[in-house]
Short mmCIF file of C-alpha atoms (C1' of nucleotides) in Angstrom, two decimals:
data_model
loop_
_atom_site.label_atom_id
_atom_site.label_comp_id
_atom_site.label_asym_id
_atom_site.label_seq_id
_atom_site.Cartn_x
_atom_site.Cartn_y
_atom_site.Cartn_z
CA MET I 1 -1.49 -54.56 73.42
CA THR I 2 -1.90 -57.00 70.54
CA GLU I 3 -3.56 -60.42 70.77
CA ASP I 4 -0.97 -62.87 72.08
CA ASP I 5 -2.84 -66.05 71.20
CA LEU I 6 -0.77 -66.68 68.12
CA THR I 7 0.27 -70.04 66.82
CA PRO I 8 4.00 -70.81 67.05
CA ARG I 9 4.12 -70.49 63.31
CA GLU I 10 2.65 -67.00 63.39
CA ARG I 11 4.96 -66.01 66.21
CA ARG I 12 7.94 -67.27 64.26
CA ALA I 13 6.84 -65.38 61.17
CA ALA I 14 6.37 -62.20 63.18
CA ARG I 15 9.86 -62.60 64.63
CA ALA I 16 11.37 -63.14 61.18
CA ARG I 17 9.57 -60.08 59.89
CA GLU I 18 10.90 -58.08 62.79
CA THR I 19 14.45 -59.28 62.18
CA ILE I 20 14.34 -58.24 58.55
CA LEU I 21 12.79 -54.93 59.47
CA ASP I 22 15.49 -54.27 62.07
CA THR I 23 18.20 -55.02 59.53
CA ALA I 24 16.66 -52.58 57.09
CA ARG I 25 16.22 -49.96 59.80
CA GLN I 26 19.85 -50.23 60.83
CA MET I 27 21.08 -50.08 57.25
CA ILE I 28 19.01 -46.97 56.69
CA SER I 29 20.32 -45.20 59.77
CA GLU I 30 23.83 -46.13 58.68
CA ARG I 31 23.84 -45.12 55.05
CA GLY I 32 20.47 -43.52 54.34
CA ALA I 33 17.36 -44.78 52.64
CA HIS I 34 18.54 -44.12 49.11
CA ALA I 35 21.33 -46.67 49.53
CA LEU I 36 19.12 -49.49 50.76
CA SER I 37 19.51 -52.68 48.78
CA LEU I 38 17.06 -55.51 49.16
CA ARG I 39 19.69 -58.03 48.27
CA GLU I 40 21.97 -56.60 50.93
CA VAL I 41 19.18 -56.79 53.49
CA ALA I 42 18.70 -60.42 52.51
CA ARG I 43 22.41 -61.08 52.80
CA ARG I 44 22.64 -59.56 56.28
CA SER I 45 19.61 -61.37 57.60
CA ASP I 46 20.57 -64.75 56.12
CA TYR I 47 17.86 -64.94 53.54
CA SER I 48 17.85 -65.27 49.82
CA PRO I 49 16.56 -62.21 47.97
CA ALA I 50 13.42 -64.12 47.03
CA GLY I 51 12.88 -65.19 50.63
CA LEU I 52 12.11 -61.66 51.76
CA TYR I 53 9.04 -61.59 49.57
CA GLU I 54 7.36 -63.92 52.01
CA TYR I 55 7.26 -61.04 54.49
CA PHE I 56 7.15 -57.90 52.37
CA GLY I 57 5.39 -57.48 49.06
CA ASN I 58 8.24 -55.49 47.62
CA LYS I 59 10.96 -53.03 48.49
CA ASP I 60 8.59 -50.10 48.88
CA GLU I 61 6.55 -52.00 51.43
CA LEU I 62 9.70 -52.74 53.39
CA VAL I 63 10.77 -49.11 53.59
CA ALA I 64 7.13 -48.18 54.27
CA ALA I 65 7.32 -50.45 57.31
CA VAL I 66 10.52 -48.74 58.42
CA ILE I 67 8.83 -45.37 57.90
CA GLU I 68 5.94 -46.52 60.06
CA GLN I 69 8.37 -47.51 62.81
CA GLY I 70 9.99 -44.10 62.45
CA PHE I 71 6.65 -42.35 62.80
CA GLU I 72 5.95 -44.26 65.99
CA ARG I 73 9.32 -43.29 67.38
CA PHE I 74 8.65 -39.68 66.39
CA SER I 75 5.26 -39.86 68.00
CA ARG I 76 6.85 -41.02 71.22
CA TYR I 77 9.10 -37.95 71.27
CA MET I 78 6.11 -35.68 70.82
CA ARG I 79 3.89 -37.43 73.36
CA SER I 80 6.68 -37.32 75.94
CA VAL I 81 6.05 -33.61 76.44
CA PRO I 82 3.92 -33.20 79.61
CA ILE I 83 0.51 -31.87 78.66
CA ASP I 84 0.12 -30.11 81.97
CA LEU I 85 2.81 -27.55 81.22
CA PRO I 86 1.70 -23.91 80.87
CA PRO I 87 0.26 -23.50 77.35
CA ARG I 88 3.13 -21.50 75.88
CA THR I 89 5.78 -23.63 77.56
CA TYR I 90 4.05 -26.73 76.25
CA LEU I 91 4.14 -25.33 72.73
CA LEU I 92 7.81 -24.52 73.05
CA GLU I 93 8.70 -27.97 74.37
CA LEU I 94 6.65 -29.60 71.64
CA GLY I 95 8.80 -27.81 69.08
CA MET I 96 11.97 -28.77 70.92
CA ALA I 97 10.90 -32.41 70.95
CA TYR I 98 10.45 -32.21 67.18
CA ILE I 99 13.95 -30.82 66.74
CA ARG I 100 15.45 -33.26 69.23
CA PHE I 101 14.02 -36.16 67.26
CA ALA I 102 15.59 -34.82 64.09
CA ILE I 103 19.01 -34.33 65.67
CA GLU I 104 19.02 -37.71 67.40
CA ASN I 105 17.60 -39.66 64.44
CA PRO I 106 18.77 -37.74 61.37
CA GLN I 107 18.40 -40.54 58.82
CA HIS I 108 14.94 -41.48 60.04
CA PHE I 109 13.88 -37.87 60.14
CA MET I 110 14.96 -37.53 56.53
CA LEU I 111 13.27 -40.79 55.67
CA ILE I 112 9.85 -40.08 57.13
CA PHE I 113 9.60 -36.39 56.25
CA ASN I 114 11.69 -36.13 53.13
CA THR I 115 10.82 -39.09 50.94
CA PRO I 116 9.84 -37.90 47.48
CA ASP I 117 7.19 -40.63 47.15
CA MET I 118 4.24 -39.44 49.18
CA HIS I 119 2.09 -42.13 47.62
CA ALA I 120 3.69 -44.91 49.64
CA HIS I 121 2.83 -43.84 53.16
CA LYS I 122 -0.81 -42.97 53.31
CA SER I 123 -2.79 -45.09 55.70
CA GLU I 124 -1.13 -45.79 59.03
CA ASP I 125 1.55 -43.11 58.92
CA GLU I 126 -0.91 -40.40 58.12
CA PHE I 127 -2.92 -41.64 61.05
CA ILE I 128 -0.04 -41.35 63.49
CA ALA I 129 1.12 -38.10 61.93
CA GLU I 130 -2.37 -36.72 62.34
CA GLY I 131 -2.19 -37.77 65.97
CA THR I 132 0.91 -35.71 66.65
CA HIS I 133 -0.37 -32.96 64.40
CA HIS I 134 -3.37 -32.78 66.62
CA LEU I 135 -1.09 -32.15 69.60
CA LEU I 136 0.16 -29.03 67.86
CA VAL I 137 -3.32 -27.83 66.93
CA LYS I 138 -4.58 -28.34 70.47
CA GLY I 139 -1.50 -26.68 71.92
CA ILE I 140 -2.00 -23.58 69.84
CA GLN I 141 -5.74 -23.58 70.49
CA ARG I 142 -5.03 -23.56 74.22
CA CYS I 143 -2.74 -20.55 73.84
CA LEU I 144 -5.46 -18.78 71.89
CA ASP I 145 -7.96 -19.61 74.64
CA THR I 146 -5.77 -18.24 77.41
CA GLY I 147 -4.88 -15.21 75.34
CA GLU I 148 -1.20 -16.11 75.25
CA ILE I 149 -1.40 -15.87 71.50
CA SER I 150 -3.15 -12.95 69.87
CA ASN I 151 -6.42 -14.02 68.29
CA HIS I 152 -5.59 -11.68 65.46
CA TYR I 153 -4.18 -14.68 63.61
CA GLN I 154 -6.08 -17.63 62.18
CA LEU I 155 -5.54 -20.99 63.79
CA ASP I 156 -4.61 -22.56 60.45
CA ASP I 157 -1.94 -20.00 59.74
CA LEU I 158 -0.49 -20.32 63.23
CA VAL I 159 -0.28 -24.08 62.91
CA PHE I 160 1.34 -23.75 59.51
CA ALA I 161 3.92 -21.25 60.72
CA ALA I 162 4.74 -23.14 63.90
CA TRP I 163 5.13 -26.42 62.05
CA ALA I 164 7.16 -24.80 59.30
CA THR I 165 9.53 -23.15 61.77
CA VAL I 166 10.44 -26.28 63.70
CA HIS I 167 10.48 -28.37 60.54
CA GLY I 168 12.77 -25.90 58.84
CA MET I 169 15.09 -25.75 61.80
CA SER I 170 15.24 -29.55 61.93
CA THR I 171 15.84 -29.93 58.22
CA LEU I 172 18.54 -27.28 58.12
CA ILE I 173 20.34 -28.70 61.12
CA VAL I 174 20.48 -32.28 59.92
CA SER I 175 21.07 -31.69 56.23
CA HIS I 176 22.91 -28.43 55.81
CA LEU I 177 24.44 -27.41 59.11
CA SER I 178 25.41 -30.76 60.53
CA GLN I 179 29.11 -30.05 60.23
CA ASP I 180 28.79 -26.73 62.00
CA ASP I 181 29.25 -27.54 65.67
CA ARG I 182 27.18 -24.78 67.16
CA ASP I 183 24.68 -25.65 69.87
CA TRP I 184 21.70 -25.80 67.57
CA LEU I 185 19.32 -26.89 70.30
CA ALA I 186 20.14 -23.71 72.21
CA SER I 187 19.75 -21.51 69.15
CA SER I 188 16.47 -23.20 68.30
CA ARG I 189 15.15 -22.71 71.80
CA THR I 190 16.10 -19.04 71.85
CA MET I 191 14.42 -18.32 68.54
CA LEU I 192 11.36 -20.43 69.29
CA GLU I 193 10.91 -18.44 72.49
CA ALA I 194 11.17 -15.28 70.43
CA TRP I 195 8.58 -16.62 68.02
CA CYS I 196 6.17 -17.43 70.82
CA ARG I 197 6.56 -13.95 72.28
CA GLY I 198 6.23 -12.42 68.83
CA ILE I 199 2.74 -13.70 68.20
CA SER I 200 1.57 -13.16 71.75
CA SER I 201 0.21 -9.73 70.95
CA ALA I 202 -1.67 -8.15 68.07
CA PRO I 203 0.32 -5.99 65.61
CA MET L 1 29.65 -13.23 29.72
CA THR L 2 31.88 -16.18 28.88
CA GLU L 3 34.77 -16.11 26.41
CA ASP L 4 33.32 -16.58 22.94
CA ASP L 5 36.57 -17.34 21.18
CA LEU L 6 35.97 -21.03 21.17
CA THR L 7 36.87 -23.41 18.44
CA PRO L 8 33.94 -24.89 16.53
CA ARG L 9 34.75 -28.19 18.18
CA GLU L 10 34.51 -26.70 21.65
CA ARG L 11 31.31 -24.91 20.73
CA ARG L 12 29.81 -28.13 19.46
CA ALA L 13 30.82 -29.97 22.61
CA ALA L 14 29.33 -27.25 24.77
CA ARG L 15 26.10 -27.44 22.81
CA ALA L 16 25.93 -31.22 23.16
CA ARG L 17 26.55 -30.95 26.89
CA GLU L 18 23.80 -28.39 27.14
CA THR L 19 21.37 -30.61 25.24
CA ILE L 20 22.00 -33.55 27.53
CA LEU L 21 21.73 -31.33 30.56
CA ASP L 22 18.42 -29.92 29.36
CA THR L 23 17.03 -33.39 28.83
CA ALA L 24 18.03 -34.38 32.33
CA ARG L 25 16.61 -31.18 33.78
CA GLN L 26 13.28 -31.72 32.07
CA MET L 27 13.10 -35.35 33.14
CA ILE L 28 13.78 -34.31 36.72
CA SER L 29 11.09 -31.64 36.77
CA GLU L 30 8.69 -34.16 35.27
CA ARG L 31 9.24 -37.17 37.48
CA GLY L 32 11.69 -36.15 40.17
CA ALA L 33 15.37 -36.74 40.62
CA HIS L 34 15.02 -40.18 42.15
CA ALA L 35 13.52 -41.51 38.90
CA LEU L 36 16.28 -40.22 36.65
CA SER L 37 17.78 -42.92 34.46
CA LEU L 38 21.00 -42.31 32.61
CA ARG L 39 19.99 -44.72 29.89
CA GLU L 40 16.69 -42.89 29.47
CA VAL L 41 18.52 -39.58 29.20
CA ALA L 42 20.69 -41.14 26.53
CA ARG L 43 17.63 -42.48 24.71
CA ARG L 44 15.90 -39.10 24.71
CA SER L 45 18.95 -37.18 23.57
CA ASP L 46 19.89 -39.66 20.84
CA TYR L 47 23.03 -40.94 22.44
CA SER L 48 24.18 -44.32 23.51
CA PRO L 49 24.52 -44.76 27.27
CA ALA L 50 28.29 -44.82 26.90
CA GLY L 51 28.25 -41.68 24.79
CA LEU L 52 27.16 -39.53 27.72
CA TYR L 53 30.38 -40.29 29.54
CA GLU L 54 32.17 -38.01 27.09
CA TYR L 55 30.40 -35.07 28.74
CA PHE L 56 29.76 -36.18 32.30
CA GLY L 57 32.01 -38.34 34.41
CA ASN L 58 29.10 -40.26 35.83
CA LYS L 59 25.46 -39.94 36.83
CA ASP L 60 26.22 -37.99 39.99
CA GLU L 61 28.09 -35.37 37.99
CA LEU L 62 25.14 -35.03 35.66
CA VAL L 63 22.66 -34.38 38.46
CA ALA L 64 25.28 -32.15 40.11
CA ALA L 65 25.22 -30.06 36.94
CA VAL L 66 21.42 -29.91 37.08
CA ILE L 67 21.66 -28.91 40.73
CA GLU L 68 24.07 -26.14 39.77
CA GLN L 69 21.59 -24.89 37.16
CA GLY L 70 18.91 -25.00 39.83
CA PHE L 71 21.01 -22.97 42.21
CA GLU L 72 21.53 -20.34 39.56
CA ARG L 73 17.78 -20.20 38.93
CA PHE L 74 17.19 -19.94 42.67
CA SER L 75 19.78 -17.21 42.90
CA ARG L 76 17.94 -15.24 40.22
CA TYR L 77 14.74 -15.36 42.27
CA MET L 78 16.57 -14.03 45.30
CA ARG L 79 18.48 -11.34 43.46
CA SER L 80 15.31 -10.10 41.80
CA VAL L 81 14.25 -8.52 45.09
CA PRO L 82 15.06 -4.77 44.90
CA ILE L 83 17.76 -3.94 47.41
CA ASP L 84 16.46 -0.43 47.88
CA LEU L 85 13.32 -1.55 49.65
CA PRO L 86 12.94 -0.56 53.30
CA PRO L 87 15.00 -3.02 55.37
CA ARG L 88 12.13 -4.96 56.86
CA THR L 89 10.18 -5.02 53.60
CA TYR L 90 13.28 -6.27 51.84
CA LEU L 91 13.65 -9.08 54.33
CA LEU L 92 10.02 -10.05 53.87
CA GLU L 93 10.24 -10.06 50.10
CA LEU L 94 13.46 -12.06 50.23
CA GLY L 95 11.57 -14.75 52.13
CA MET L 96 8.67 -14.60 49.71
CA ALA L 97 11.05 -15.03 46.77
CA TYR L 98 12.42 -18.15 48.44
CA ILE L 99 8.92 -19.59 48.84
CA ARG L 100 7.89 -18.55 45.35
CA PHE L 101 10.85 -20.42 43.90
CA ALA L 102 9.83 -23.53 45.79
CA ILE L 103 6.22 -23.35 44.67
CA GLU L 104 7.06 -22.62 41.05
CA ASN L 105 9.91 -25.17 40.81
CA PRO L 106 8.97 -27.89 43.28
CA GLN L 107 11.12 -30.67 41.84
CA HIS L 108 14.19 -28.47 41.57
CA PHE L 109 13.63 -27.11 45.04
CA MET L 110 13.55 -30.66 46.34
CA LEU L 111 16.57 -31.52 44.26
CA ILE L 112 18.86 -28.74 45.35
CA PHE L 113 17.85 -28.55 49.01
CA ASN L 114 16.78 -32.08 49.75
CA THR L 115 19.37 -34.36 48.23
CA PRO L 116 20.70 -36.77 50.85
CA ASP L 117 24.19 -36.65 49.34
CA MET L 118 25.70 -33.42 50.55
CA HIS L 119 29.08 -34.58 49.31
CA ALA L 120 28.21 -34.04 45.66
CA HIS L 121 27.56 -30.29 45.59
CA LYS L 122 30.39 -28.57 47.34
CA SER L 123 32.29 -26.22 45.10
CA GLU L 124 30.20 -24.06 42.79
CA ASP L 125 26.82 -24.56 44.41
CA GLU L 126 28.10 -23.66 47.82
CA PHE L 127 29.53 -20.57 46.23
CA ILE L 128 26.22 -19.46 44.74
CA ALA L 129 24.36 -20.53 47.85
CA GLU L 130 26.75 -18.46 49.91
CA GLY L 131 26.01 -15.56 47.60
CA THR L 132 22.29 -15.66 48.28
CA HIS L 133 22.94 -16.51 51.90
CA HIS L 134 24.88 -13.30 52.12
CA LEU L 135 21.80 -11.42 50.92
CA LEU L 136 19.95 -12.71 53.97
CA VAL L 137 22.79 -11.86 56.35
CA LYS L 138 23.09 -8.35 54.97
CA GLY L 139 19.32 -7.90 55.03
CA ILE L 140 19.13 -8.80 58.70
CA GLN L 141 22.21 -6.75 59.51
CA ARG L 142 20.54 -3.72 57.96
CA CYS L 143 17.45 -4.25 60.11
CA LEU L 144 19.67 -4.46 63.17
CA ASP L 145 21.41 -1.24 62.17
CA THR L 146 18.17 0.68 61.73
CA GLY L 147 16.78 -0.79 64.92
CA GLU L 148 13.94 -2.52 63.09
CA ILE L 149 15.09 -5.74 64.74
CA SER L 150 15.92 -5.80 68.40
CA ASN L 151 19.65 -6.16 68.98
CA HIS L 152 18.78 -8.44 71.84
CA TYR L 153 19.26 -11.34 69.46
CA GLN L 154 22.49 -12.57 67.91
CA LEU L 155 22.90 -12.16 64.17
CA ASP L 156 23.65 -15.86 63.73
CA ASP L 157 20.51 -16.94 65.52
CA LEU L 158 18.39 -14.49 63.55
CA VAL L 159 19.77 -15.74 60.26
CA PHE L 160 19.20 -19.33 61.33
CA ALA L 161 15.61 -18.69 62.38
CA ALA L 162 14.73 -16.64 59.31
CA TRP L 163 16.22 -19.20 56.96
CA ALA L 164 14.58 -22.07 58.83
CA THR L 165 11.16 -20.43 58.72
CA VAL L 166 11.05 -19.81 54.97
CA HIS L 167 12.74 -23.13 54.26
CA GLY L 168 10.25 -24.97 56.42
CA MET L 169 7.31 -23.22 54.81
CA SER L 170 8.66 -24.07 51.37
CA THR L 171 9.33 -27.70 52.20
CA LEU L 172 5.95 -28.22 53.82
CA ILE L 173 4.10 -26.59 50.96
CA VAL L 174 5.74 -28.57 48.18
CA SER L 175 6.01 -31.93 49.87
CA HIS L 176 3.23 -32.26 52.39
CA LEU L 177 0.55 -29.69 51.68
CA SER L 178 0.65 -29.61 47.90
CA GLN L 179 -2.79 -31.16 47.56
CA ASP L 180 -4.33 -28.69 49.97
CA ASP L 181 -5.43 -25.80 47.79
CA ARG L 182 -5.13 -22.99 50.28
CA ASP L 183 -3.37 -19.80 49.23
CA TRP L 184 -0.05 -20.72 50.78
CA LEU L 185 1.69 -17.62 49.50
CA ALA L 186 -0.82 -15.49 51.39
CA SER L 187 -0.51 -17.54 54.57
CA SER L 188 3.26 -17.40 54.31
CA ARG L 189 3.24 -13.64 53.86
CA THR L 190 0.94 -13.12 56.81
CA MET L 191 3.06 -15.20 59.14
CA LEU L 192 6.36 -13.84 57.87
CA GLU L 193 5.06 -10.35 58.60
CA ALA L 194 4.14 -11.52 62.07
CA TRP L 195 7.63 -12.95 62.49
CA CYS L 196 9.27 -9.69 61.44
CA ARG L 197 7.13 -7.73 63.87
CA GLY L 198 7.79 -10.29 66.59
CA ILE L 199 11.53 -9.79 66.67
CA SER L 200 11.35 -6.03 66.21
CA SER L 201 11.37 -5.39 69.94
CA ALA L 202 13.21 -6.85 72.89
CA PRO L 203 11.34 -9.29 75.15
"C1'" DC M 1 0.61 -91.23 58.44
"C1'" DA M 2 -1.20 -88.38 54.35
"C1'" DG M 3 -2.31 -84.07 52.69
"C1'" DT M 4 -1.93 -79.37 52.77
"C1'" DT M 5 0.11 -75.16 53.56
"C1'" DA M 6 3.93 -72.22 54.76
"C1'" DA M 7 8.79 -71.09 54.18
"C1'" DC M 8 12.39 -70.66 51.42
"C1'" DC M 9 15.56 -70.81 47.49
"C1'" DG M 10 17.89 -71.16 42.57
"C1'" DA M 11 17.54 -69.43 38.41
"C1'" DA M 12 16.08 -66.32 35.41
"C1'" DC M 13 14.30 -61.63 33.31
"C1'" DG M 14 14.69 -56.97 32.45
"C1'" DG M 15 16.45 -52.98 34.23
"C1'" DT M 16 20.37 -50.03 35.94
"C1'" DG M 17 25.34 -47.48 36.11
"C1'" DT M 18 29.77 -48.03 34.31
"C1'" DT M 19 34.01 -49.63 31.66
"C1'" DC M 20 36.68 -50.74 27.71
"C1'" DG M 21 38.26 -51.48 23.00
"C1'" DG M 22 37.58 -50.00 18.77
"C1'" DA M 23 35.49 -47.51 14.90
"C1'" DA M 24 34.33 -43.29 12.76
"C1'" DT M 25 34.92 -38.56 12.45
"C1'" DA M 26 37.01 -33.98 12.64
"C1'" DC M 27 41.01 -31.48 13.20
"C1'" DA M 28 46.04 -29.68 12.83
"C1'" DC M 29 49.91 -29.69 10.34
"C1'" DA M 30 52.99 -31.19 6.51
"C1'" DT N 1 46.17 -32.42 -0.09
"C1'" DG N 2 47.41 -36.15 2.55
"C1'" DT N 3 48.66 -37.97 7.07
"C1'" DG N 4 48.77 -38.43 11.86
"C1'" DT N 5 46.41 -37.35 16.03
"C1'" DA N 6 42.83 -36.30 19.07
"C1'" DT N 7 38.05 -36.20 19.73
"C1'" DT N 8 33.31 -38.51 19.57
"C1'" DC N 9 30.71 -42.01 19.82
"C1'" DC N 10 29.10 -46.77 20.22
"C1'" DG N 11 28.57 -52.14 20.97
"C1'" DA N 12 29.39 -55.33 24.12
"C1'" DA N 13 30.19 -56.72 28.40
"C1'" DC N 14 30.23 -56.63 33.74
"C1'" DA N 15 28.22 -56.34 38.12
"C1'" DC N 16 24.45 -55.02 40.56
"C1'" DC N 17 19.56 -54.24 41.29
"C1'" DG N 18 14.22 -55.50 42.15
"C1'" DT N 19 11.13 -58.96 41.04
"C1'" DT N 20 8.89 -63.43 39.46
"C1'" DC N 21 8.27 -68.29 39.06
"C1'" DG N 22 8.71 -73.23 39.76
"C1'" DG N 23 10.11 -76.35 42.79
"C1'" DT N 24 11.98 -78.25 47.15
"C1'" DT N 25 12.05 -78.64 51.71
"C1'" DA N 26 9.84 -78.10 56.25
"C1'" DA N 27 5.98 -77.67 59.33
"C1'" DC N 28 1.45 -78.07 60.64
"C1'" DT N 29 -3.35 -80.46 60.38
"C1'" DG N 30 -6.58 -84.07 60.10
#
DNA sequence: CAGTTAACCGAACGGTGTTCGGAATACACA
DNA sequence: TGTGTATTCCGAACACCGTTCGGTTAACTG
């Protein structure tokens, strides 16, 4: 993937960066992003607080790196859905992958989709997010093409509603209903199927 | 509403508490909850940092109080929907009230529904939230009774899906699509109508 | 081997939330 | 009205935080 002709020094630096990043990632999935302390990261990875600044410009850049990792992980969930499924099934499974990611990585889901500072992640994350977003757009477009979704609705509105539904389900499950031990994946699937059927025909 | 036979001292204390709370509320709606500084609140309300501890046990209690205010405001939006509307119209307008609150009070919406610490707001907020939640449950139950929603679906799942849809729309609009200047209220209404129609008949 | 660069740290600065002892103030009661 | 008590409020301090800077190793380069 990447160029492997790195000097030992560069390879060492990359490894150190990765170590620090892993520590931060683990601390975030343990206690959430709001409780991340740079000094604690330094402590756990055997650096002095100042030492970290060799690898990350500041705290925001560190959590931005974790967010980027999270986006890649999220992207993997989404891309794992076979594209050769029937259009409506594909759409359904895409939504389920979204929700599965949230349930299996609650802290990272919160981190990458719920951070109040949208200024931090702009370049690379947006790029990856756009990539997965495109999967949704294409998926819906295919359903429109095959007539499995009524062309009475605009593509933009359909994308918005589909995204909102799975995002809302994910958010509710991980942040408000986590203690309730219902089978949320089953409920989500049932109601997503209903949603797909609902928009399959004109009013 | 409340008992007015308070001593002047109690009245003064209540007023001071309210002043501090207002300052905090304004600071939150200006720059978000994550940027709230207790010392800055003290500065703006002419107290010393230590002085605030006479009225709030700690910072978390202060933002908990702001959250409670936010819940009450949110509850007012929801209760403003006339209950004598036709069942399906009522349900639709309930959802629109939810989204309107989010759009018109983005920081407070984020604050009360997106705080990573679910341990803080348990007692009063849950109570009010349950109150508005009950509006949704009753609204859907009425639709089931009149047959405007297919009884093929379970009440719990319907409530979950309805809540998730409006919550997702709200969250996306205020935190990811705020710069996009589409008419999100219109899009939301269109797709909520589609959702209502979608579950009106069995598969 | 000498010079340069990278890697790292100790110490400090200004900020934060919070605690504590005490001072000022307002109150209740004699 | 005076006195004792409870409320208000604050200054100072503590521990922690993110960040910067100068300097000291350590590693690479020629």
